[in-house]
PDB file of C-alpha atoms in Angstrom:
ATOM      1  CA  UNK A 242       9.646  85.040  73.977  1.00  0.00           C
ATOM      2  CA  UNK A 243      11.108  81.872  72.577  1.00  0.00           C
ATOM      3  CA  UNK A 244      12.251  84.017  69.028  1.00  0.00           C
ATOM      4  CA  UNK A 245      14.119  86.161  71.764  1.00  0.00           C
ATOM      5  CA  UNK A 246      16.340  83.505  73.016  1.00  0.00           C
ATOM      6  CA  UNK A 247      16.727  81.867  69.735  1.00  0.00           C
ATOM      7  CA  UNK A 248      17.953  84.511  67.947  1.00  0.00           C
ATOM      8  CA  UNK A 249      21.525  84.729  69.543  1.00  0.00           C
ATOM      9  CA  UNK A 250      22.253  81.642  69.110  1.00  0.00           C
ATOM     10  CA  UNK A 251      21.675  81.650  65.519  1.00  0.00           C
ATOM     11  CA  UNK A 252      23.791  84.553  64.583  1.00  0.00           C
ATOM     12  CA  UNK A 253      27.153  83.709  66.584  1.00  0.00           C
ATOM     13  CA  UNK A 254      28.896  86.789  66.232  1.00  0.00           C
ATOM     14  CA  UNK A 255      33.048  86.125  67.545  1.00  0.00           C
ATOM     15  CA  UNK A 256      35.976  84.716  66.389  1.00  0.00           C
ATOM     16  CA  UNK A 257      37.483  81.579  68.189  1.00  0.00           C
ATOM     17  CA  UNK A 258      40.555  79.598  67.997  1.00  0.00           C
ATOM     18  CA  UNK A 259      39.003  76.325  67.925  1.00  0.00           C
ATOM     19  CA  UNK A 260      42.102  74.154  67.770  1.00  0.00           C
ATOM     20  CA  UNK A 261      45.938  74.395  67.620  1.00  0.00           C
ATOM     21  CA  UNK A 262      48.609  71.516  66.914  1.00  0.00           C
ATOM     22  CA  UNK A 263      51.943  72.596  67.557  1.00  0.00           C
ATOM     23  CA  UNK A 264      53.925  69.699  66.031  1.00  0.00           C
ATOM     24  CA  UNK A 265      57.968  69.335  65.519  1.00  0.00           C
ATOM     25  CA  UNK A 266      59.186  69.638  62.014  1.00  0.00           C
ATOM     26  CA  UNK A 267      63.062  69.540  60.759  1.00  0.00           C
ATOM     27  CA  UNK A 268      64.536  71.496  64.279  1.00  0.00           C
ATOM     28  CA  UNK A 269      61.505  73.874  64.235  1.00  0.00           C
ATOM     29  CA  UNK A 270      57.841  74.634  65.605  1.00  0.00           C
ATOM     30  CA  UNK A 271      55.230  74.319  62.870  1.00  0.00           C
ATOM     31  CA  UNK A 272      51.527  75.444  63.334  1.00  0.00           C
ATOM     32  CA  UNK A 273      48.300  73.606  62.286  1.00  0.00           C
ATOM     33  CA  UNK A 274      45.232  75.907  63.376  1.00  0.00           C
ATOM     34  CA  UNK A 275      41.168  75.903  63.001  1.00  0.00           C
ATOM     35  CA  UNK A 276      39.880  79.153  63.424  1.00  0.00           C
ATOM     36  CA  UNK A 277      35.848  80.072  63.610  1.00  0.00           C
ATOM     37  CA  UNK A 278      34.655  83.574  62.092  1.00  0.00           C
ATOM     38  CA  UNK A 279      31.254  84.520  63.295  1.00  0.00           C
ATOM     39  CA  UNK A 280      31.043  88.064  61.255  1.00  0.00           C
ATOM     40  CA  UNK A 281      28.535  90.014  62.529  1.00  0.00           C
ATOM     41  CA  UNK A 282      25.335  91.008  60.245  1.00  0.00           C
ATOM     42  CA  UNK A 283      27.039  94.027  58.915  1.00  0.00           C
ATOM     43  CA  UNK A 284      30.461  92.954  58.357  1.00  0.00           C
ATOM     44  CA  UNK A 285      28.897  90.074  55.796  1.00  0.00           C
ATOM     45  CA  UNK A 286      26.958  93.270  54.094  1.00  0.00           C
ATOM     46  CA  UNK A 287      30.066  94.855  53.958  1.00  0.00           C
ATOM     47  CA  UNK A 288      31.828  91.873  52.464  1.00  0.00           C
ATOM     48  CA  UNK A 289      29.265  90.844  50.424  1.00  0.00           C
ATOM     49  CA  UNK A 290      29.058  94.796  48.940  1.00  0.00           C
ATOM     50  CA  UNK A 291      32.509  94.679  48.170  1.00  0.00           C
ATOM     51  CA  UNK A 292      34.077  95.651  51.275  1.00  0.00           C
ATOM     52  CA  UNK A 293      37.285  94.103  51.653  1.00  0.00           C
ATOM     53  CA  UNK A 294      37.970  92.075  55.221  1.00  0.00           C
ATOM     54  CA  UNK A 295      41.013  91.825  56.871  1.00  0.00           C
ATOM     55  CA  UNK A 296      42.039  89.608  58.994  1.00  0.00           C
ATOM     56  CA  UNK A 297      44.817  89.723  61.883  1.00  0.00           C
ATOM     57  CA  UNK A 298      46.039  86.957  63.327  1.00  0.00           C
ATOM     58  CA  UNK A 299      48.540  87.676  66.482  1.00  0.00           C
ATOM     59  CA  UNK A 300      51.088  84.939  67.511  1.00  0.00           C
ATOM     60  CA  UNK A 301      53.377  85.173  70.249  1.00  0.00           C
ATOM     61  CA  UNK A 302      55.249  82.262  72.147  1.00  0.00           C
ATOM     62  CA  UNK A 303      56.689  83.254  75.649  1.00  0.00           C
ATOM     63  CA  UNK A 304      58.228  81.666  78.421  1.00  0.00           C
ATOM     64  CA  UNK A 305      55.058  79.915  80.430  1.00  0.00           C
ATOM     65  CA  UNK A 306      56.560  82.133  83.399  1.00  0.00           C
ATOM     66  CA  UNK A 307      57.438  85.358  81.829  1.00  0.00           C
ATOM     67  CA  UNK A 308      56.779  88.673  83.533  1.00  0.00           C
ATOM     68  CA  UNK A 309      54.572  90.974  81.102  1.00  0.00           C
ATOM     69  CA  UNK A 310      57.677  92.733  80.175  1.00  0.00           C
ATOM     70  CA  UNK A 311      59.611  89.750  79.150  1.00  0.00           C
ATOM     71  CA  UNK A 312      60.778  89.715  75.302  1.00  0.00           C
ATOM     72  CA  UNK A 313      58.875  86.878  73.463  1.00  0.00           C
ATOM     73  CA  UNK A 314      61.032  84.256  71.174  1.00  0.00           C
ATOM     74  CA  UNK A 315      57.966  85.384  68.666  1.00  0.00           C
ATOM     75  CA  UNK A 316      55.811  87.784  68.012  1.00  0.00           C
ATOM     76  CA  UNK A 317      54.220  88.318  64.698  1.00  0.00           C
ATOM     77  CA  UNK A 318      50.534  89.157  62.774  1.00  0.00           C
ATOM     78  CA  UNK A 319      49.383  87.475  60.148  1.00  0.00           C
ATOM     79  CA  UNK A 320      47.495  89.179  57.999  1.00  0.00           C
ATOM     80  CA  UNK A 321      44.817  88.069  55.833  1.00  0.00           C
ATOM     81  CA  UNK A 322      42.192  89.414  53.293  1.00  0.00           C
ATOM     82  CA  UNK A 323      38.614  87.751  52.001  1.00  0.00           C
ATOM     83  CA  UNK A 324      37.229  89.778  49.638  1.00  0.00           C
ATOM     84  CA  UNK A 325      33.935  89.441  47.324  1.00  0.00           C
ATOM     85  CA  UNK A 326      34.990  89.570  43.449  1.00  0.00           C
ATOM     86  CA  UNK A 327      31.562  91.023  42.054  1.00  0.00           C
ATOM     87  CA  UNK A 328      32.392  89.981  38.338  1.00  0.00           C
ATOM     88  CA  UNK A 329      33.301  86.375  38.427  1.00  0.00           C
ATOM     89  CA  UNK A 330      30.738  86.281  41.816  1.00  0.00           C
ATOM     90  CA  UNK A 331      33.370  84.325  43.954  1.00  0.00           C
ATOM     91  CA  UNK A 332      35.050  85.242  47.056  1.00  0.00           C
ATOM     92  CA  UNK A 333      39.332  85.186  47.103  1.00  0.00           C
ATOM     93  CA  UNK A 334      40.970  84.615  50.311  1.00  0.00           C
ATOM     94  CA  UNK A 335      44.817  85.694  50.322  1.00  0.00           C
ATOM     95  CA  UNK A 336      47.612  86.174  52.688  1.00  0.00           C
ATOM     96  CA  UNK A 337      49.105  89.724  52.586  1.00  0.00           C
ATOM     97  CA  UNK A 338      51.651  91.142  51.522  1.00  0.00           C
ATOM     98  CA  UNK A 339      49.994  89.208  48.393  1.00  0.00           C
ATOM     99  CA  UNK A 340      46.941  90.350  46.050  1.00  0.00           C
ATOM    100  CA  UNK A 341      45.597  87.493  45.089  1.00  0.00           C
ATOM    101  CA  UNK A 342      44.910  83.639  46.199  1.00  0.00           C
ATOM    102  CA  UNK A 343      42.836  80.927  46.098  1.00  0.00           C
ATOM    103  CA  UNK A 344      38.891  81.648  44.572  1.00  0.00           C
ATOM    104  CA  UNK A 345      35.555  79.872  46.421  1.00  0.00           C
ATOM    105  CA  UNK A 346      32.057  79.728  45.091  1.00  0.00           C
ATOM    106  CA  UNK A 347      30.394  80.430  48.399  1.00  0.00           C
ATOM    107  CA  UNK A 348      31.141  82.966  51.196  1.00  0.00           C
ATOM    108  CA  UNK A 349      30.927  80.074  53.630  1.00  0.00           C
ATOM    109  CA  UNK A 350      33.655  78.122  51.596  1.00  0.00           C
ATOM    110  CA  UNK A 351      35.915  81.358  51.759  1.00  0.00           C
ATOM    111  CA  UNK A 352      35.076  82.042  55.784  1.00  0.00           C
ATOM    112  CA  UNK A 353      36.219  78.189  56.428  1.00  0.00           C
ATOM    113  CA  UNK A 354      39.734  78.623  54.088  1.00  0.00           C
ATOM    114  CA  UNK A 355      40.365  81.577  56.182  1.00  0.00           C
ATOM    115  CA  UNK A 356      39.984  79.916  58.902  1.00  0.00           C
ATOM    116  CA  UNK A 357      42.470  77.184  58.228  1.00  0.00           C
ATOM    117  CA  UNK A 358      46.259  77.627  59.093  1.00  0.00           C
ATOM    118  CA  UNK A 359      48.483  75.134  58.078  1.00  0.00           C
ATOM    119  CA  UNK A 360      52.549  75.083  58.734  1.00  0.00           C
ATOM    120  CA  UNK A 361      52.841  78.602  59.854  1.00  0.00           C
ATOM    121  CA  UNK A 362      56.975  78.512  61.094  1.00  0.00           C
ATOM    122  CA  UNK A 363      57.251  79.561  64.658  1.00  0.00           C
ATOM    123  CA  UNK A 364      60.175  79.520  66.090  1.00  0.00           C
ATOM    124  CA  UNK A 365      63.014  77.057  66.024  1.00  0.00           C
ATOM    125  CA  UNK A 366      63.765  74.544  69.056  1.00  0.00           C
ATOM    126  CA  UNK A 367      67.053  75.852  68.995  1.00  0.00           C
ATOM    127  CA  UNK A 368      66.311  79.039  70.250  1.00  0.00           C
ATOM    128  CA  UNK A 369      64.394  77.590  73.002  1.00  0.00           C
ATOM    129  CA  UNK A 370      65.809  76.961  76.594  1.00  0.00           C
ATOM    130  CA  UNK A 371      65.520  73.309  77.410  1.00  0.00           C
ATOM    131  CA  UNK A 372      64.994  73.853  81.189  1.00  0.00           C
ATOM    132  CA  UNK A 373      61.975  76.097  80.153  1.00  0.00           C
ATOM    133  CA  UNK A 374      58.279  75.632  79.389  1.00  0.00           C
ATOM    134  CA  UNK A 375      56.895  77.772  76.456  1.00  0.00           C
ATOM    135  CA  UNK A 376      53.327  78.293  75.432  1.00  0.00           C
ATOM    136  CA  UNK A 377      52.034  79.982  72.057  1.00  0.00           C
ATOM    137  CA  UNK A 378      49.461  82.370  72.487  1.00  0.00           C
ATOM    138  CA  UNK A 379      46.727  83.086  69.584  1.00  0.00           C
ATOM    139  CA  UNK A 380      44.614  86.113  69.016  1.00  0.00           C
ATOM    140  CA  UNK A 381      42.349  86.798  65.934  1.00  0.00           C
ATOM    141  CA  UNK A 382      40.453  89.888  65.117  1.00  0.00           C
ATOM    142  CA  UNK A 383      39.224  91.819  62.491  1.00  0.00           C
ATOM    143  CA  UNK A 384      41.458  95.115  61.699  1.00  0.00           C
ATOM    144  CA  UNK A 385      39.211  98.066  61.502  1.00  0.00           C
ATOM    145  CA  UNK A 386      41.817 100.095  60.285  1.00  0.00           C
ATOM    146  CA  UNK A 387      42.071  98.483  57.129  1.00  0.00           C
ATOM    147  CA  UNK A 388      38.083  99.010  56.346  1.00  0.00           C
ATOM    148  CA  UNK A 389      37.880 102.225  53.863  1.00  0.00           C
ATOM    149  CA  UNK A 390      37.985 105.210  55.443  1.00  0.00           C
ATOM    150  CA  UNK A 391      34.366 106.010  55.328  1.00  0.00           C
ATOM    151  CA  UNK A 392      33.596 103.212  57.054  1.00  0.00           C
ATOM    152  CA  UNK A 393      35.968 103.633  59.631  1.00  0.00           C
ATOM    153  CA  UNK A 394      34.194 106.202  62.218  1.00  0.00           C
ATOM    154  CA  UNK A 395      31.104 103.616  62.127  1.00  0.00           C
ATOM    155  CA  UNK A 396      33.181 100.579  62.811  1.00  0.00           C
ATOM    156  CA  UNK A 397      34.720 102.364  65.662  1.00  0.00           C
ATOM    157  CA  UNK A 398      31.531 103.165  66.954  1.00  0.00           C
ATOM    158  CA  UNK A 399      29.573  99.835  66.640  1.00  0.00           C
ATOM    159  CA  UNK A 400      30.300  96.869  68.853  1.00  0.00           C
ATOM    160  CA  UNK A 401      29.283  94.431  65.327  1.00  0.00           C
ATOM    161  CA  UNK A 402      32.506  95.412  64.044  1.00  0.00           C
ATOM    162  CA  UNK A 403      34.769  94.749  67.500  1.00  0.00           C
ATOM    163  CA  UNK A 404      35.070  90.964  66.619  1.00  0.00           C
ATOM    164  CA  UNK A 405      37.847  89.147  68.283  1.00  0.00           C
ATOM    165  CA  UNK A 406      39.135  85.901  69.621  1.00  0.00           C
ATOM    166  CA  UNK A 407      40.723  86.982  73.033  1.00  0.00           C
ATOM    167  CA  UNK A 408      43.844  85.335  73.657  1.00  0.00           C
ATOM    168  CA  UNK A 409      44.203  81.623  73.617  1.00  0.00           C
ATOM    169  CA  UNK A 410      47.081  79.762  74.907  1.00  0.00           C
ATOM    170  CA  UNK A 411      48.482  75.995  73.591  1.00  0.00           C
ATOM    171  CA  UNK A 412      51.733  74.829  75.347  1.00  0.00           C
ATOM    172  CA  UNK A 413      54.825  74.158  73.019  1.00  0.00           C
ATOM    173  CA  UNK A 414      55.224  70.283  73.350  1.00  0.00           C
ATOM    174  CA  UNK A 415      58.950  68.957  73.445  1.00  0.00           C
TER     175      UNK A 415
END
């Protein structure tokens, strides 16, 4: 009974957006962020197999009012890509368009790099009404589309490879 309840806790399988710092840089909004990745059990296999992982990150800032239909002063996906580099037996973590980045011994080492944003541009305070609040909202999730297309109908299929954030939301201080 006890191995029952223990065993979820171990293997945390979700994304979160752990913590955001929206700070004022030269006239525009730069972004510091901490994301968590719990993979699921499979998608590690899959990674550590040679399956390569990408991950979207979704940014939007609105209005703190706006009506669902309201344009947003940003909306953009940043997309990223851990891979597992059988021949040198390291993991690379890059930003795409790009093929290549930054090398870690240890899949742990890669998860936590790809969890780390730091100075993303957001929008310039310019652009912003000063009579308005604004908030940025943050979604991660895994891009299923990207996984080779054999792997695709499974993914679709299996709730281990649905791994998402939800939406968080940070207010943009003035």
């Amino acid at each position: 009974l006890a191995a029952t309840f223990a065993a979820p806790a171990a293997a945390r399988e979700d994304f979160q957006i752990r913590d955001a710092r929206i700070r004022l840089s030269d006239g525009a909004y730069l972004l510091d962020a901490k994301l968590d990745f719990g993979f699921s059990k499979r998608a590690l296999e899959a990674l550590d197999n040679g399956v390569p992982l990408t991950i979207v990150t979704h940014l939007q800032v609105r209005r703190t009012t706006a009506w669902m239909w309201e344009d947003s002063q940003l909306d953009t996906q940043l997309r990223y890509v851990i891979r597992f580099k059988p021949l040198s037996e390291s993991y690379e973590v890059y930003r795409l368009p790009g093929t290549s980045g930054p090398r870690f011994v240890t899949r742990d080492a890669a998860i936590r790099a790809l969890g780390e944003l730091d100075g993303i541009q957001l929008v310039n305070q310019s652009s912003l009404d000063p009579d308005e609040d604004y908030e940025l909202q943050i979604k991660a999730f895994l891009d299923i589309e990207e996984l080779p297309l054999p792997l695709r109908p499974l993914a679709y299929l299996m709730p281990a490879w649905k791994l998402s954030s939800g939406w968080s939301k940070w207010p943009l201080t003035r």
